[in-house]
Amino acid sequence: MVHVIITGGSSGIGLAVARCYLQRGSAVTLVGRDAARLTAARERLCAETGCPHECIHLGQADVADEIQLENVIAAAEATHGACDILVASAGVVAPAEFHLQEAQDFRRQIDTNLVGAVNAVRAVYAGMKARGQGKILLVSSGAALIGIFGYAAYCASKAALLGFVEALRLEAAAHGIDVSICFPPDTDTPQLAAERLVRPAEAEAMMKAGGAWSAEAVAARIVRALDRNERTVYFTTTIFLLGRFGSVVRPFVYWWFERKRVRVR
């Protein structure tokens, strides 16, 4: 039985990815900070997929805490066997203009979005290397590919994942490990709903043009990419163009944004 470990698995994209794999008969481990939300997620997934509770292992951990996360993943592997697929989707966002944002809020986004993903990879990497196989996918964001007003911390944390993945991929390939990264657009999740309550108007003007994908659509694309061993996953034409031709496309996007920003203000 394939064992899939998903950080940020109690809601949003992570929960939707878990549903996809449970429908295939895989064993799934959900990692999250809140025990009550993890339990509710398992109940929901069992009701929706008909899988027994035993197929879903719960691991309560803050991904930014390396030791805590290592212990949780070790317990998951003791329960369901070695991790075959890791999907690192845990993330936080707290938009605010840089000069107004508390230092701890900036650091929390770096610790969760970047360090947390690295911690998750580290927890499974040695085992995958020893077995000579495994798949790792990190969930970045379209915000990794372009600067967004009020998102300095978030853009930095998600952009750093790209550098990490591209370097790690060169090392991992020799050991039979596939390392991928995806760049979702705005996704209709509880986190997005909360984020929009404090999103600067300038950022909303820039981001709303792309609309929002459903978590289920994003998850389906992620699972398909893992099946096909795709290295980089884009979700929209704009994100694809930014990813492939960013140096050409970004100046036009910033020019357009400046016009929108003046109108907003």
XYZ file of C-alpha atoms in Angstrom:
265
model
C 0.000 0.000 0.000
C 1.326 3.424 -0.963
C 1.936 5.677 2.043
C 1.416 9.396 1.432
C 2.434 11.953 4.065
C 0.856 15.393 3.755
C 1.810 18.380 5.862
C -0.952 20.949 6.194
C -3.295 18.023 5.669
C -6.194 19.086 7.872
C -7.672 21.595 5.411
C -7.392 23.228 2.009
C -5.118 21.775 -0.645
C -3.586 19.192 1.697
C -6.999 17.801 2.652
C -8.034 17.617 -1.002
C -4.820 15.762 -1.926
C -5.484 13.305 0.894
C -8.954 12.636 -0.504
C -7.508 11.837 -3.936
C -5.094 9.278 -2.553
C -7.590 7.675 -0.198
C -9.895 7.140 -3.165
C -7.040 5.192 -4.738
C -6.661 2.959 -1.702
C -3.499 4.567 -0.327
C -2.647 5.012 3.323
C -2.425 8.679 4.287
C -0.806 10.581 7.132
C -2.153 14.039 7.870
C 0.197 16.391 9.697
C -1.108 19.579 11.289
C -0.820 21.759 14.360
C -4.387 21.459 15.675
C -5.507 18.079 17.041
C -9.205 18.901 16.804
C -8.924 19.938 13.153
C -6.963 16.783 12.347
C -9.622 14.605 13.940
C -12.394 16.460 12.114
C -10.480 16.048 8.844
C -10.204 12.289 9.344
C -13.917 11.992 10.108
C -14.775 13.977 7.003
C -12.459 11.977 4.750
C -13.749 8.647 6.052
C -17.333 9.772 5.467
C -16.565 10.984 1.948
C -14.390 8.110 0.767
C -15.672 5.189 2.809
C -12.164 4.339 3.992
C -11.673 2.977 7.534
C -10.109 5.165 10.195
C -7.054 2.899 10.174
C -6.089 4.181 6.720
C -5.533 7.695 8.059
C -2.790 8.376 10.564
C -2.809 11.728 12.366
C 0.339 13.569 13.383
C 0.100 16.716 15.466
C 3.153 18.880 14.886
C 4.298 22.371 13.991
C 6.366 21.889 10.837
C 8.707 24.656 11.991
C 9.735 22.425 14.921
C 12.231 19.996 13.364
C 12.366 17.491 16.243
C 8.606 17.456 16.735
C 8.029 16.862 13.040
C 10.679 14.131 12.831
C 9.025 12.269 15.721
C 5.573 12.537 14.155
C 6.765 11.259 10.769
C 8.718 8.430 12.400
C 5.525 7.364 14.174
C 3.595 7.559 10.892
C 6.142 5.339 9.141
C 6.010 2.877 12.021
C 2.236 2.689 11.499
C 1.874 2.651 7.701
C 5.373 1.852 6.484
C 7.929 3.982 4.725
C 6.847 7.232 3.111
C 6.417 6.772 -0.628
C 5.141 10.282 -1.379
C 5.600 13.492 0.595
C 3.403 16.490 -0.194
C 4.564 19.509 1.799
C 1.616 21.879 1.693
C 1.676 23.458 5.162
C 1.741 27.218 4.828
C 0.701 30.489 6.402
C 0.201 33.973 5.028
C -0.181 37.275 6.841
C -0.279 40.134 4.338
C 0.816 43.561 5.530
C 3.043 46.338 4.313
C 6.603 45.649 5.417
C 6.950 48.717 7.623
C 3.725 47.820 9.448
C 4.332 44.094 9.909
C 5.601 42.774 13.239
C 8.928 40.968 13.009
C 7.431 37.797 14.484
C 4.758 37.681 11.763
C 7.421 37.966 9.060
C 9.521 35.258 10.720
C 6.534 32.950 11.206
C 5.915 32.866 7.451
C 9.566 32.057 6.746
C 9.623 29.392 9.468
C 6.451 27.667 8.278
C 6.588 28.069 4.519
C 10.317 27.547 3.974
C 11.883 25.959 7.043
C 8.801 23.804 7.638
C 8.996 22.371 4.120
C 12.733 21.697 4.522
C 12.072 19.962 7.848
C 9.470 17.705 6.232
C 11.838 16.763 3.419
C 14.654 16.071 5.876
C 12.402 13.743 7.887
C 11.772 11.420 4.905
C 14.838 11.967 2.728
C 17.269 9.545 4.371
C 14.758 6.701 4.160
C 13.960 7.405 0.512
C 17.672 7.589 -0.279
C 18.323 4.242 1.417
C 15.469 2.601 -0.521
C 16.441 4.255 -3.798
C 12.968 5.619 -4.463
C 10.420 8.204 -3.400
C 8.512 11.268 -4.520
C 8.544 14.716 -2.940
C 6.372 17.649 -3.969
C 6.539 21.085 -2.378
C 3.587 23.438 -2.672
C 4.867 26.917 -3.444
C 2.682 29.693 -4.884
C 2.296 31.948 -7.873
C 3.522 34.609 -5.434
C 6.960 32.984 -5.629
C 7.334 34.241 -9.185
C 6.501 37.921 -8.777
C 6.460 40.551 -6.034
C 3.061 41.443 -4.594
C 2.216 44.561 -2.588
C 1.997 43.666 1.125
C 3.373 40.146 0.624
C 7.122 40.629 1.170
C 7.405 37.785 3.704
C 5.151 35.397 1.815
C 6.811 36.026 -1.568
C 10.249 35.561 -0.013
C 9.317 32.320 1.707
C 7.694 30.785 -1.364
C 10.379 31.959 -3.792
C 13.070 30.369 -1.618
C 11.400 26.982 -2.090
C 12.244 27.116 -5.786
C 15.963 27.495 -5.118
C 15.819 24.682 -2.564
C 13.989 22.325 -4.922
C 16.217 22.987 -7.911
C 19.383 22.322 -5.918
C 17.968 19.289 -4.088
C 16.708 17.800 -7.349
C 20.280 17.565 -8.665
C 21.299 15.560 -5.600
C 18.150 13.440 -5.312
C 18.052 12.208 -8.903
C 21.075 9.962 -8.325
C 19.164 8.201 -5.541
C 15.918 7.565 -7.413
C 14.024 10.382 -5.687
C 11.787 12.677 -7.751
C 11.528 16.236 -6.421
C 8.805 18.536 -7.740
C 7.378 21.965 -7.020
C 4.024 23.512 -7.888
C 2.814 27.100 -8.078
C -0.919 27.321 -7.356
C -2.917 30.529 -7.827
C -5.352 31.794 -5.196
C -7.182 28.688 -3.965
C -10.616 28.678 -2.361
C -9.712 27.568 1.167
C -10.450 28.778 4.702
C -6.994 30.367 4.722
C -7.798 32.442 1.636
C -11.044 33.641 3.205
C -9.161 34.828 6.290
C -6.365 36.317 4.223
C -8.717 38.439 2.151
C -10.025 40.134 5.273
C -6.628 41.835 5.718
C -5.305 41.828 2.129
C -4.261 45.332 1.036
C -6.461 46.850 -1.662
C -3.412 47.191 -3.917
C -2.776 43.459 -3.685
C -6.420 42.607 -4.286
C -6.412 44.703 -7.431
C -3.389 42.772 -8.665
C -4.497 39.278 -7.678
C -8.234 39.141 -8.261
C -7.767 39.131 -12.042
C -6.643 35.506 -11.847
C -9.686 34.303 -9.925
C -9.524 31.422 -7.459
C -9.248 27.705 -8.124
C -11.010 25.114 -6.009
C -8.836 23.040 -3.672
C -10.102 19.921 -5.441
C -8.937 21.169 -8.845
C -5.509 22.058 -7.486
C -5.209 18.679 -5.754
C -6.180 16.769 -8.894
C -3.479 18.604 -10.838
C -0.905 17.847 -8.128
C -1.719 14.136 -8.085
C -1.580 13.959 -11.875
C 1.803 15.685 -11.827
C 3.140 13.171 -9.307
C 1.870 10.315 -11.458
C 3.743 11.736 -14.444
C 6.884 12.705 -12.518
C 6.480 16.326 -13.605
C 9.161 18.508 -12.097
C 7.387 21.853 -12.203
C 3.636 22.418 -12.129
C 1.945 25.645 -13.247
C -1.806 26.187 -12.977
C -2.609 29.203 -15.133
C -1.261 30.805 -18.286
C -0.054 33.833 -16.321
C 1.836 31.703 -13.808
C 3.329 29.626 -16.633
C 4.550 32.764 -18.391
C 6.007 34.134 -15.161
C 7.736 30.838 -14.484
C 9.173 30.377 -17.965
C 9.656 33.942 -19.153
C 9.649 35.950 -15.949
C 12.358 38.425 -16.898
C 10.294 39.448 -19.919
C 6.812 39.262 -18.404
C 7.365 40.851 -14.981
C 8.113 44.404 -16.218
C 4.757 44.476 -18.021
C 2.952 43.129 -14.955
C 4.558 45.758 -12.719
C 3.678 48.497 -15.209
C 0.073 47.324 -15.199
C 0.092 47.121 -11.405
C 1.360 50.666 -11.044
C -1.589 51.903 -13.077
C -3.986 49.883 -10.913
C -2.296 51.075 -7.697
C -2.727 54.725 -8.633
C -6.427 54.129 -9.306
C -6.886 52.301 -6.011
C -5.260 55.091 -4.017
